[in-house]
Amino acid sequence: MEKLQSLRGMVDLLPASTPLWQGVEASAREHFRRAGLAEIRTPVMEVTELFARGIGEATDVVGKEMYTFLDRGERRCTLRPEGTASVVRAALQHGLLSQGPQRLWYGGPMFRYERPQAGRQRQFHQIGVEFLGFADPRSDAEVIALAWDLLADLGVRGLALELNSLGSAEDRARYRQELVTFLEARRDQLDPDSQARLATNPLRILDSKDAGTQALLAGAPTLAAALGAESRERFQLVQESLTALGLPFQLNPRLVRGLDYYSHTAFEITSDQLGAQATVCGGGRYDSLVEQLGGAPTAAIGWALGMERLLVLLAQGDPAALPTAPAPDLYVVSRGERAEPLALVLARGLRQRGLSVELDLSASAFTKQFKRADRSGARWVAVIGEGEAESGVVLLRPLREGTGDPARELRLAVKDLDGLRLRLG
RNA sequence: GCGGGCGUAGCCAAGUGGUUAAGGCAGCGGAUUGUGAUUCCGCCAUUCGGGGGUUCAAUUCCCCUCGCUCGCCCCA
């Protein structure tokens, strides 16, 4: 029989790595708590139209990367490829925005049908932030600082913050026209990918990696020059706020980002330690999305952070700084017909009092049980053998500090759970 | 979707066209039926990702396929 395996690009997170995930999640939660964000959880599946309309038909994500299928009711469904569209949909559906601006965060799996490679899986995980109803340039800085501080707090080094402004929808449309006019005249000098994008998504040509295309772009009209006075001033204010916060950023005029809904501020936090997929966190302003999805015009900005990519960076840092699985407070060994039930009761009683207790269920020789006790990393081992069962007294021996010192061993009544709890705490 | 590299046990890994596929780690059992270092002994791949072909004979050569991996595209 063929071995059953997980689907391509869908990876298991094994016990060895879950403490690290939990550590990152806990840290993110704490940062969000301090900044007054509320968590929102949306379904991993939505009607396809949400993404088609929200992200943009011409984008690669919608065009070729979505997991889309018909359910039993013939509805066209899609596994979410990103979080923003769902969050906006949920906010509109439940009238959240009529209660005022929303500072939200979310986390969870996203799905894109792509060829897996370093830092990219088909099911991957994002933590994201969406500020709905905030137009002030300071909100851009606040949102970006949230990502930056979280990453810094996690100990990630060597990050760069890249920043650009895509201008208003009108600026973009005007620039798009200028760019297309310029490039159409030089179409044959473009690489094939860029030629195709000329019709579908011309701004994306700006961050083409093709050397010839980049050379050509050196003489092209720039996005920065196409920004209207208002957009320019706004971008200036964002930069001033970032500077006031001490965030070092680099202007990257070629930073465009693939999703249609971005406007004004666009940013990425990148690392040169990630291989081809350098972006750990990306985001920007999307002032037109809420309206596009049927709501009132609402300014908004957010970002998403790739968990897998972040973990790659953490793994490159100091291993000792990473969270590992916690050791139990106590390991209980027992042997004998009368002892074993007592050990079971003891373990449960101490757990009910808040201790973490691992119970040896092997019924093997004490030597074996002690080896396991030692390897468990527990601070104490509790021993119940025939003698202890007879007298109703459990032997507690320290396994870490004070180990080997008979004076540090304790003997307490098995039934005195509160007393045991106190000594073991 | 396209290109490169790689698939021998849970992990690392040697190996050869020819009887029983090294070794290490981990695991399990025992030496030690009341005590955790170390050490010692034993067990742990009817099989070399899967299928087909060549051959007297294939893990080894050929083809296909699947998977992993790196890159392109794109994104977190």
Short mmCIF file of C-alpha atoms (C1' of nucleotides) in Angstrom, two decimals:
data_model
loop_
_atom_site.label_atom_id
_atom_site.label_comp_id
_atom_site.label_asym_id
_atom_site.label_seq_id
_atom_site.Cartn_x
_atom_site.Cartn_y
_atom_site.Cartn_z
CA MET A 1 0.00 0.00 0.00
CA GLU A 2 1.18 3.44 -0.77
CA LYS A 3 2.26 5.51 2.17
CA LEU A 4 -0.11 8.27 3.12
CA GLN A 5 1.51 11.65 3.14
CA SER A 6 0.56 15.23 3.65
CA LEU A 7 -0.34 17.13 0.51
CA ARG A 8 2.46 18.83 -1.33
CA GLY A 9 3.35 22.14 0.25
CA MET A 10 1.35 21.41 3.39
CA VAL A 11 3.63 20.76 6.30
CA ASP A 12 3.15 19.34 9.76
CA LEU A 13 4.30 21.37 12.71
CA LEU A 14 5.79 18.75 14.99
CA PRO A 15 6.08 18.91 18.78
CA ALA A 16 9.68 20.01 18.52
CA SER A 17 8.67 23.24 16.81
CA THR A 18 5.32 24.12 18.36
CA PRO A 19 6.84 25.79 21.44
CA LEU A 20 8.59 28.20 19.09
CA TRP A 21 5.35 28.98 17.28
CA GLN A 22 3.58 29.50 20.56
CA GLY A 23 6.35 31.79 21.72
CA VAL A 24 6.07 33.96 18.63
CA GLU A 25 2.29 34.02 18.87
CA ALA A 26 2.42 34.99 22.53
CA SER A 27 4.82 37.80 21.76
CA ALA A 28 2.61 39.07 18.95
CA ARG A 29 -0.44 38.96 21.18
CA GLU A 30 1.36 40.99 23.78
CA HIS A 31 2.39 43.64 21.28
CA PHE A 32 -1.16 43.82 19.95
CA ARG A 33 -2.57 44.07 23.44
CA ARG A 34 -0.34 47.01 24.24
CA ALA A 35 -1.39 48.76 21.06
CA GLY A 36 -5.06 48.21 21.73
CA LEU A 37 -5.84 45.83 18.90
CA ALA A 38 -8.67 43.31 19.00
CA GLU A 39 -8.42 39.88 17.46
CA ILE A 40 -10.70 38.84 14.64
CA ARG A 41 -11.07 35.30 13.33
CA THR A 42 -12.61 34.70 9.95
CA PRO A 43 -13.27 31.45 8.05
CA VAL A 44 -10.43 29.99 6.02
CA MET A 45 -12.85 29.66 3.11
CA GLU A 46 -14.82 32.38 1.37
CA VAL A 47 -16.78 32.82 -1.81
CA THR A 48 -14.35 33.20 -4.68
CA GLU A 49 -15.78 36.53 -5.69
CA LEU A 50 -14.49 38.18 -2.52
CA PHE A 51 -10.89 37.64 -3.53
CA ALA A 52 -11.51 38.24 -7.21
CA ARG A 53 -13.01 41.64 -6.41
CA GLY A 54 -10.83 42.53 -3.47
CA ILE A 55 -7.39 41.46 -4.59
CA GLY A 56 -7.87 42.07 -8.28
CA GLU A 57 -8.52 39.78 -11.24
CA ALA A 58 -5.23 40.67 -12.88
CA THR A 59 -3.05 39.66 -9.96
CA ASP A 60 -1.09 36.42 -9.92
CA VAL A 61 -2.70 35.48 -6.63
CA VAL A 62 -6.16 35.49 -8.13
CA GLY A 63 -5.16 34.48 -11.62
CA LYS A 64 -3.23 31.32 -10.88
CA GLU A 65 -2.65 30.68 -7.20
CA MET A 66 -6.01 30.15 -5.57
CA TYR A 67 -7.45 26.89 -4.31
CA THR A 68 -10.90 27.18 -5.82
CA PHE A 69 -13.62 24.56 -6.13
CA LEU A 70 -17.36 24.02 -6.17
CA ASP A 71 -18.93 22.81 -2.96
CA ARG A 72 -21.87 20.42 -2.86
CA GLY A 73 -24.23 23.33 -3.30
CA GLU A 74 -22.43 24.43 -6.46
CA ARG A 75 -21.05 27.50 -4.74
CA ARG A 76 -17.68 28.69 -5.95
CA CYS A 77 -15.40 28.61 -2.89
CA THR A 78 -11.80 29.59 -2.32
CA LEU A 79 -9.36 28.84 0.45
CA ARG A 80 -8.20 32.26 1.52
CA PRO A 81 -4.90 33.30 -0.09
CA GLU A 82 -4.52 36.27 2.29
CA GLY A 83 -6.34 37.82 5.21
CA THR A 84 -7.25 41.38 4.38
CA ALA A 85 -10.22 40.77 2.10
CA SER A 86 -11.85 38.48 4.66
CA VAL A 87 -11.35 40.91 7.49
CA VAL A 88 -12.90 43.74 5.52
CA ARG A 89 -15.77 41.48 4.47
CA ALA A 90 -16.42 40.49 8.09
CA ALA A 91 -16.24 44.10 9.28
CA LEU A 92 -18.80 45.12 6.67
CA GLN A 93 -21.05 42.12 7.20
CA HIS A 94 -21.31 42.80 10.92
CA GLY A 95 -21.36 46.56 10.80
CA LEU A 96 -18.14 46.92 12.78
CA LEU A 97 -17.27 50.14 11.00
CA SER A 98 -20.46 51.83 12.10
CA GLN A 99 -19.12 51.46 15.62
CA GLY A 100 -16.09 53.53 14.73
CA PRO A 101 -12.60 52.79 13.46
CA GLN A 102 -11.25 49.31 14.12
CA ARG A 103 -7.78 48.19 15.08
CA LEU A 104 -7.75 44.48 14.31
CA TRP A 105 -5.32 41.63 14.16
CA TYR A 106 -5.64 38.08 12.91
CA GLY A 107 -3.54 34.98 12.45
CA GLY A 108 -3.80 31.66 10.77
CA PRO A 109 -3.25 29.56 7.68
CA MET A 110 -3.42 30.93 4.14
CA PHE A 111 -3.37 28.91 0.93
CA ARG A 112 -1.72 29.55 -2.38
CA TYR A 113 -1.19 26.98 -5.09
CA GLU A 114 2.43 27.61 -5.92
CA ARG A 115 5.55 25.53 -6.31
CA PRO A 116 7.04 25.21 -2.81
CA GLN A 117 10.53 26.55 -2.22
CA ALA A 118 12.53 28.11 0.58
CA GLY A 119 10.18 30.27 2.66
CA ARG A 120 7.14 29.31 0.64
CA GLN A 121 4.55 26.62 1.20
CA ARG A 122 1.07 26.08 -0.17
CA GLN A 123 -0.38 26.31 3.28
CA PHE A 124 1.50 28.98 5.14
CA HIS A 125 0.72 31.11 8.14
CA GLN A 126 0.36 34.80 8.54
CA ILE A 127 -0.13 37.15 11.41
CA GLY A 128 -1.65 40.37 10.23
CA VAL A 129 -2.91 43.73 11.34
CA GLU A 130 -5.67 45.82 9.79
CA PHE A 131 -6.48 49.38 10.85
CA LEU A 132 -9.86 50.24 9.34
CA GLY A 133 -11.03 53.85 9.37
CA PHE A 134 -7.66 55.52 9.87
CA ALA A 135 -6.49 58.12 7.38
CA ASP A 136 -4.00 60.08 9.47
CA PRO A 137 -0.40 59.66 8.23
CA ARG A 138 0.56 58.89 11.81
CA SER A 139 -1.48 55.70 11.57
CA ASP A 140 0.84 54.52 8.80
CA ALA A 141 3.77 55.00 11.12
CA GLU A 142 1.98 53.39 14.04
CA VAL A 143 1.13 50.33 12.01
CA ILE A 144 4.63 49.98 10.61
CA ALA A 145 6.19 50.46 14.02
CA LEU A 146 4.01 47.68 15.36
CA ALA A 147 5.56 45.23 12.91
CA TRP A 148 9.05 46.56 13.39
CA ASP A 149 8.94 46.46 17.17
CA LEU A 150 7.49 42.97 17.21
CA LEU A 151 10.29 41.67 15.00
CA ALA A 152 12.92 43.52 17.00
CA ASP A 153 11.51 42.17 20.24
CA LEU A 154 11.71 38.64 18.87
CA GLY A 155 15.41 39.20 18.35
CA VAL A 156 15.44 39.25 14.56
CA ARG A 157 18.49 41.09 13.28
CA GLY A 158 19.49 42.48 9.95
CA LEU A 159 16.09 43.66 8.80
CA ALA A 160 15.47 46.50 6.37
CA LEU A 161 12.34 48.58 6.06
CA GLU A 162 11.57 49.57 2.49
CA LEU A 163 9.05 52.25 1.78
CA ASN A 164 7.28 53.73 -1.18
CA SER A 165 4.16 55.67 -2.01
CA LEU A 166 1.82 54.54 -4.74
CA GLY A 167 -0.17 57.75 -4.49
CA SER A 168 -3.92 58.07 -4.69
CA ALA A 169 -6.02 56.01 -7.06
CA GLU A 170 -6.00 58.99 -9.44
CA ASP A 171 -2.22 59.39 -9.21
CA ARG A 172 -1.83 55.73 -9.95
CA ALA A 173 -4.16 55.79 -12.91
CA ARG A 174 -2.36 58.80 -14.37
CA TYR A 175 1.05 57.27 -13.84
CA ARG A 176 -0.10 53.99 -15.24
CA GLN A 177 -1.00 55.76 -18.45
CA GLU A 178 2.36 57.54 -18.63
CA LEU A 179 4.23 54.32 -18.01
CA VAL A 180 2.27 52.32 -20.54
CA THR A 181 2.80 55.02 -23.16
CA PHE A 182 6.53 55.02 -22.50
CA LEU A 183 6.89 51.24 -22.48
CA GLU A 184 4.60 50.54 -25.41
CA ALA A 185 6.99 52.55 -27.56
CA ARG A 186 9.83 50.26 -26.41
CA ARG A 187 7.88 47.07 -26.13
CA ASP A 188 10.46 44.92 -27.92
CA GLN A 189 13.08 45.81 -25.33
CA LEU A 190 11.04 44.35 -22.49
CA ASP A 191 11.38 40.80 -21.20
CA PRO A 192 8.44 38.52 -22.08
CA ASP A 193 6.92 38.60 -18.59
CA SER A 194 6.90 42.36 -18.59
CA GLN A 195 5.41 42.49 -22.06
CA ALA A 196 2.51 40.43 -20.82
CA ARG A 197 2.09 42.66 -17.77
CA LEU A 198 1.93 45.75 -19.91
CA ALA A 199 -1.70 44.92 -20.58
CA THR A 200 -2.67 43.44 -17.24
CA ASN A 201 -0.66 45.04 -14.45
CA PRO A 202 1.89 47.51 -15.81
CA LEU A 203 3.05 48.88 -12.45
CA ARG A 204 4.44 45.47 -11.60
CA ILE A 205 6.98 45.91 -14.37
CA LEU A 206 8.73 48.36 -12.08
CA ASP A 207 10.06 45.63 -9.82
CA SER A 208 10.99 43.22 -12.60
CA LYS A 209 14.28 41.46 -11.93
CA ASP A 210 15.17 41.46 -15.59
CA ALA A 211 18.32 43.54 -16.12
CA GLY A 212 17.34 44.78 -19.56
CA THR A 213 13.95 45.88 -18.33
CA GLN A 214 15.50 47.67 -15.38
CA ALA A 215 17.90 49.50 -17.70
CA LEU A 216 14.98 50.58 -19.79
CA LEU A 217 13.12 51.79 -16.72
CA ALA A 218 15.97 54.08 -15.77
CA GLY A 219 14.73 56.45 -18.42
CA ALA A 220 11.04 55.94 -17.72
CA PRO A 221 8.76 58.39 -15.96
CA THR A 222 8.83 57.77 -12.22
CA LEU A 223 5.96 57.09 -9.91
CA ALA A 224 7.29 59.67 -7.48
CA ALA A 225 7.07 62.40 -10.08
CA ALA A 226 3.50 61.42 -10.89
CA LEU A 227 2.26 61.91 -7.35
CA GLY A 228 -0.03 64.84 -6.81
CA ALA A 229 0.84 67.51 -4.28
CA GLU A 230 -1.47 66.04 -1.68
CA SER A 231 -0.04 62.56 -2.02
CA ARG A 232 3.46 63.90 -1.84
CA GLU A 233 2.74 65.85 1.29
CA ARG A 234 1.08 62.87 2.85
CA PHE A 235 4.08 60.66 2.10
CA GLN A 236 6.32 63.31 3.59
CA LEU A 237 4.33 63.23 6.82
CA VAL A 238 4.56 59.45 7.01
CA GLN A 239 8.31 59.65 6.64
CA GLU A 240 8.54 62.31 9.31
CA SER A 241 6.56 60.15 11.70
CA LEU A 242 8.82 57.18 11.04
CA THR A 243 11.84 59.34 11.60
CA ALA A 244 10.36 60.62 14.84
CA LEU A 245 9.99 57.01 15.92
CA GLY A 246 13.57 56.29 14.99
CA LEU A 247 12.67 53.68 12.40
CA PRO A 248 15.36 53.47 9.73
CA PHE A 249 13.75 53.14 6.32
CA GLN A 250 14.93 53.11 2.74
CA LEU A 251 12.89 54.62 -0.02
CA ASN A 252 12.38 52.09 -2.78
CA PRO A 253 10.69 53.67 -5.79
CA ARG A 254 10.31 50.23 -7.40
CA LEU A 255 8.33 48.79 -4.49
CA VAL A 256 4.90 48.23 -5.98
CA ARG A 257 3.41 45.10 -4.40
CA GLY A 258 1.22 42.66 -6.18
CA LEU A 259 -2.21 43.23 -4.79
CA ASP A 260 -4.42 45.75 -6.53
CA TYR A 261 -5.88 47.31 -3.46
CA TYR A 262 -2.80 49.16 -2.27
CA SER A 263 -2.56 52.95 -2.46
CA HIS A 264 -0.29 55.58 -0.93
CA THR A 265 2.04 53.92 1.57
CA ALA A 266 3.49 50.55 0.59
CA PHE A 267 6.21 48.89 2.63
CA GLU A 268 8.10 45.68 3.12
CA ILE A 269 10.35 44.44 5.85
CA THR A 270 13.02 42.27 4.28
CA SER A 271 16.00 40.19 5.25
CA ASP A 272 18.92 39.03 3.14
CA GLN A 273 18.90 35.74 5.07
CA LEU A 274 15.80 34.28 3.46
CA GLY A 275 16.96 33.13 0.05
CA ALA A 276 14.80 34.20 -2.83
CA GLN A 277 11.79 35.09 -0.68
CA ALA A 278 13.20 38.07 1.15
CA THR A 279 10.04 39.64 2.51
CA VAL A 280 9.11 38.81 6.10
CA CYS A 281 6.38 41.36 6.40
CA GLY A 282 4.59 43.38 3.78
CA GLY A 283 1.75 45.79 3.76
CA GLY A 284 0.41 49.16 2.94
CA ARG A 285 -2.54 51.42 2.72
CA TYR A 286 -5.71 50.29 0.94
CA ASP A 287 -8.08 53.24 1.08
CA SER A 288 -10.32 51.99 -1.70
CA LEU A 289 -10.83 48.37 -0.68
CA VAL A 290 -13.70 48.83 1.75
CA GLU A 291 -15.66 50.75 -0.85
CA GLN A 292 -14.75 48.20 -3.49
CA LEU A 293 -16.28 45.51 -1.32
CA GLY A 294 -19.50 47.43 -0.87
CA GLY A 295 -18.85 49.64 2.15
CA ALA A 296 -18.63 53.37 2.58
CA PRO A 297 -15.31 54.94 1.58
CA THR A 298 -12.97 54.05 4.45
CA ALA A 299 -9.27 54.69 4.80
CA ALA A 300 -7.33 51.66 5.95
CA ILE A 301 -3.85 50.28 6.35
CA GLY A 302 -2.38 46.96 7.39
CA TRP A 303 0.31 44.37 7.00
CA ALA A 304 0.85 40.66 7.04
CA LEU A 305 3.82 38.80 8.40
CA GLY A 306 4.89 35.37 7.19
CA MET A 307 5.31 33.05 10.14
CA GLU A 308 7.41 30.47 8.33
CA ARG A 309 9.80 33.11 7.09
CA LEU A 310 10.02 34.66 10.51
CA LEU A 311 10.85 31.27 12.03
CA VAL A 312 13.62 30.78 9.49
CA LEU A 313 15.15 34.02 10.72
CA LEU A 314 14.74 33.07 14.37
CA ALA A 315 16.38 29.71 13.75
CA GLN A 316 19.44 31.55 12.44
CA GLY A 317 19.81 33.47 15.68
CA ASP A 318 20.88 32.26 19.09
CA PRO A 319 19.34 28.78 19.62
CA ALA A 320 19.48 29.22 23.38
CA ALA A 321 17.14 32.19 23.11
CA LEU A 322 14.41 30.11 21.49
CA PRO A 323 11.57 28.67 23.52
CA THR A 324 11.59 24.90 23.96
CA ALA A 325 9.08 22.44 25.33
CA PRO A 326 8.69 22.99 29.06
CA ALA A 327 9.83 20.21 31.38
CA PRO A 328 7.35 18.85 33.93
CA ASP A 329 7.61 19.93 37.52
CA LEU A 330 7.46 16.36 38.70
CA TYR A 331 7.98 12.88 37.26
CA VAL A 332 6.23 10.05 39.07
CA VAL A 333 7.68 6.55 39.06
CA SER A 334 5.97 3.58 40.59
CA ARG A 335 6.10 -0.16 40.65
CA GLY A 336 3.80 -2.75 42.12
CA GLU A 337 0.12 -3.56 42.28
CA ARG A 338 -0.63 -1.27 45.18
CA ALA A 339 1.79 1.46 44.22
CA GLU A 340 0.65 2.06 40.66
CA PRO A 341 -2.91 3.17 41.46
CA LEU A 342 -1.54 5.45 44.16
CA ALA A 343 0.80 7.06 41.65
CA LEU A 344 -2.09 7.68 39.29
CA VAL A 345 -4.08 9.40 42.01
CA LEU A 346 -1.05 11.40 43.13
CA ALA A 347 -0.36 12.67 39.61
CA ARG A 348 -3.93 13.79 39.10
CA GLY A 349 -4.19 15.43 42.49
CA LEU A 350 -1.06 17.49 41.92
CA ARG A 351 -2.20 18.45 38.44
CA GLN A 352 -5.44 19.72 39.94
CA ARG A 353 -3.25 21.89 42.13
CA GLY A 354 -1.48 23.40 39.16
CA LEU A 355 1.68 21.36 38.83
CA SER A 356 2.74 19.72 35.59
CA VAL A 357 3.25 16.06 36.30
CA GLU A 358 4.43 13.26 34.03
CA LEU A 359 3.43 9.79 35.14
CA ASP A 360 5.52 6.81 34.10
CA LEU A 361 3.11 4.19 32.80
CA SER A 362 5.68 1.65 31.66
CA ALA A 363 5.63 -0.65 34.72
CA SER A 364 9.25 -1.33 33.88
CA ALA A 365 12.23 -1.64 36.22
CA PHE A 366 12.90 1.37 38.41
CA THR A 367 16.20 1.86 36.68
CA LYS A 368 14.38 2.47 33.41
CA GLN A 369 11.83 4.71 35.00
CA PHE A 370 14.56 6.80 36.61
CA LYS A 371 16.33 7.20 33.31
CA ARG A 372 13.16 8.53 31.81
CA ALA A 373 12.59 10.76 34.83
CA ASP A 374 16.02 12.23 34.34
CA ARG A 375 15.54 12.76 30.61
CA SER A 376 12.16 14.40 31.11
CA GLY A 377 13.95 17.38 32.62
CA ALA A 378 11.65 17.34 35.65
CA ARG A 379 12.94 19.06 38.75
CA TRP A 380 11.65 16.33 41.04
CA VAL A 381 10.93 12.65 40.90
CA ALA A 382 8.30 11.07 43.14
CA VAL A 383 8.83 7.42 43.98
CA ILE A 384 6.10 5.04 45.01
CA GLY A 385 7.16 1.43 45.43
CA GLU A 386 5.80 -1.34 47.57
CA GLY A 387 7.26 0.19 50.73
CA GLU A 388 5.71 3.58 50.02
CA ALA A 389 2.41 2.01 49.16
CA GLU A 390 2.55 0.17 52.47
CA SER A 391 3.37 3.23 54.56
CA GLY A 392 1.43 5.77 52.51
CA VAL A 393 4.53 7.92 52.20
CA VAL A 394 5.99 9.13 48.94
CA LEU A 395 9.68 9.79 48.43
CA LEU A 396 10.57 13.03 46.64
CA ARG A 397 14.04 13.37 45.25
CA PRO A 398 15.45 16.43 43.51
CA LEU A 399 16.76 15.69 40.03
CA ARG A 400 18.44 18.98 39.25
CA GLU A 401 19.54 21.22 42.10
CA GLY A 402 20.66 19.30 45.15
CA THR A 403 20.61 16.00 43.37
CA GLY A 404 22.54 13.22 45.07
CA ASP A 405 22.22 14.85 48.46
CA PRO A 406 20.15 12.56 50.73
CA ALA A 407 19.43 15.51 52.99
CA ARG A 408 17.47 17.13 50.16
CA GLU A 409 15.12 14.20 49.81
CA LEU A 410 11.65 14.50 51.27
CA ARG A 411 9.16 11.99 52.54
CA LEU A 412 5.55 13.08 52.72
CA ALA A 413 2.19 11.42 53.06
CA VAL A 414 0.80 10.52 49.63
CA LYS A 415 -2.54 11.92 50.66
CA ASP A 416 -1.14 15.28 51.73
CA LEU A 417 -1.52 16.78 48.27
CA ASP A 418 -1.51 20.37 49.50
CA GLY A 419 1.64 19.74 51.48
CA LEU A 420 3.27 18.13 48.45
CA ARG A 421 2.17 21.02 46.30
CA LEU A 422 3.86 23.47 48.64
CA ARG A 423 7.14 21.59 48.72
CA LEU A 424 7.23 21.12 44.95
CA GLY A 425 6.16 24.60 43.93
"C1'" G B 1 3.55 26.19 -15.07
"C1'" C B 2 9.17 25.98 -16.30
"C1'" G B 3 14.53 24.70 -15.00
"C1'" G B 4 18.75 22.49 -11.65
"C1'" G B 5 20.01 19.02 -7.54
"C1'" C B 6 18.48 14.85 -4.55
"C1'" G B 7 15.47 10.22 -2.76
"C1'" U B 8 19.01 3.61 1.38
"C1'" A B 9 15.36 2.78 8.87
"C1'" G B 10 12.29 7.97 13.03
"C1'" C B 11 17.24 10.95 12.07
"C1'" C B 12 22.46 10.98 9.98
"C1'" A B 13 24.86 7.78 6.66
"C1'" A B 14 28.33 3.67 3.87
"C1'" G B 15 27.68 0.53 -0.11
"C1'" U B 16 28.03 -2.98 -4.66
"C1'" G B 17 25.48 -5.81 -11.53
"C1'" G B 18 25.77 -11.57 -7.81
"C1'" U B 19 24.90 -15.68 -1.34
"C1'" U B 20 22.34 -12.78 4.96
"C1'" A B 21 22.24 -4.04 2.61
"C1'" A B 22 27.99 -1.37 6.99
"C1'" G B 23 28.06 2.05 10.97
"C1'" G B 24 26.27 6.02 14.23
"C1'" C B 25 22.16 8.63 16.88
"C1'" A B 26 17.34 7.90 18.79
"C1'" G B 27 14.03 4.01 20.55
"C1'" C B 28 12.91 -0.73 22.98
"C1'" G B 29 14.49 -5.06 26.13
"C1'" G B 30 18.24 -6.93 29.45
"C1'" A B 31 22.85 -6.96 32.71
"C1'" U B 32 20.81 -4.08 37.65
"C1'" U B 33 12.52 -7.59 39.99
"C1'" G B 34 14.16 -0.34 45.03
"C1'" U B 35 16.68 3.54 42.05
"C1'" G B 36 18.84 8.41 37.28
"C1'" A B 37 26.35 9.03 34.90
"C1'" U B 38 29.23 5.46 32.29
"C1'" U B 39 29.78 0.65 30.33
"C1'" C B 40 28.23 -4.03 28.27
"C1'" C B 41 24.67 -7.44 25.67
"C1'" G B 42 20.40 -8.06 22.57
"C1'" C B 43 16.38 -6.15 19.23
"C1'" C B 44 15.27 -2.47 15.51
"C1'" A B 45 15.33 -1.99 6.39
"C1'" U B 46 12.25 -9.93 3.43
"C1'" U B 47 14.53 -4.19 1.51
"C1'" C B 48 17.10 0.62 -0.97
"C1'" G B 49 10.41 6.55 -2.87
"C1'" G B 50 6.85 3.89 -6.48
"C1'" G B 51 6.04 1.38 -11.31
"C1'" G B 52 8.00 -0.73 -15.70
"C1'" G B 53 12.25 -2.39 -18.65
"C1'" U B 54 17.34 -4.56 -19.67
"C1'" U B 55 19.79 -8.95 -17.42
"C1'" C B 56 20.77 -15.68 -15.54
"C1'" A B 57 20.85 -11.80 -11.57
"C1'" A B 58 19.15 -4.71 -10.21
"C1'" U B 59 19.43 -0.88 -4.36
"C1'" U B 60 23.30 -0.44 -8.39
"C1'" C B 61 22.02 0.37 -15.66
"C1'" C B 62 17.62 2.62 -18.67
"C1'" C B 63 12.59 4.83 -18.91
"C1'" C B 64 8.32 6.76 -16.53
"C1'" U B 65 6.24 8.54 -12.16
"C1'" C B 66 5.85 10.50 -7.22
"C1'" G B 67 8.14 13.20 -3.47
"C1'" C B 68 11.82 16.51 -1.36
"C1'" U B 69 14.85 20.67 -2.36
"C1'" C B 70 16.84 25.17 -4.71
"C1'" G B 71 15.74 28.73 -8.41
"C1'" C B 72 12.27 31.37 -12.20
"C1'" C B 73 7.38 33.59 -11.84
"C1'" C B 74 4.95 35.76 -7.66
"C1'" C B 75 4.27 36.75 -2.76
"C1'" A B 76 4.14 36.66 3.54
#
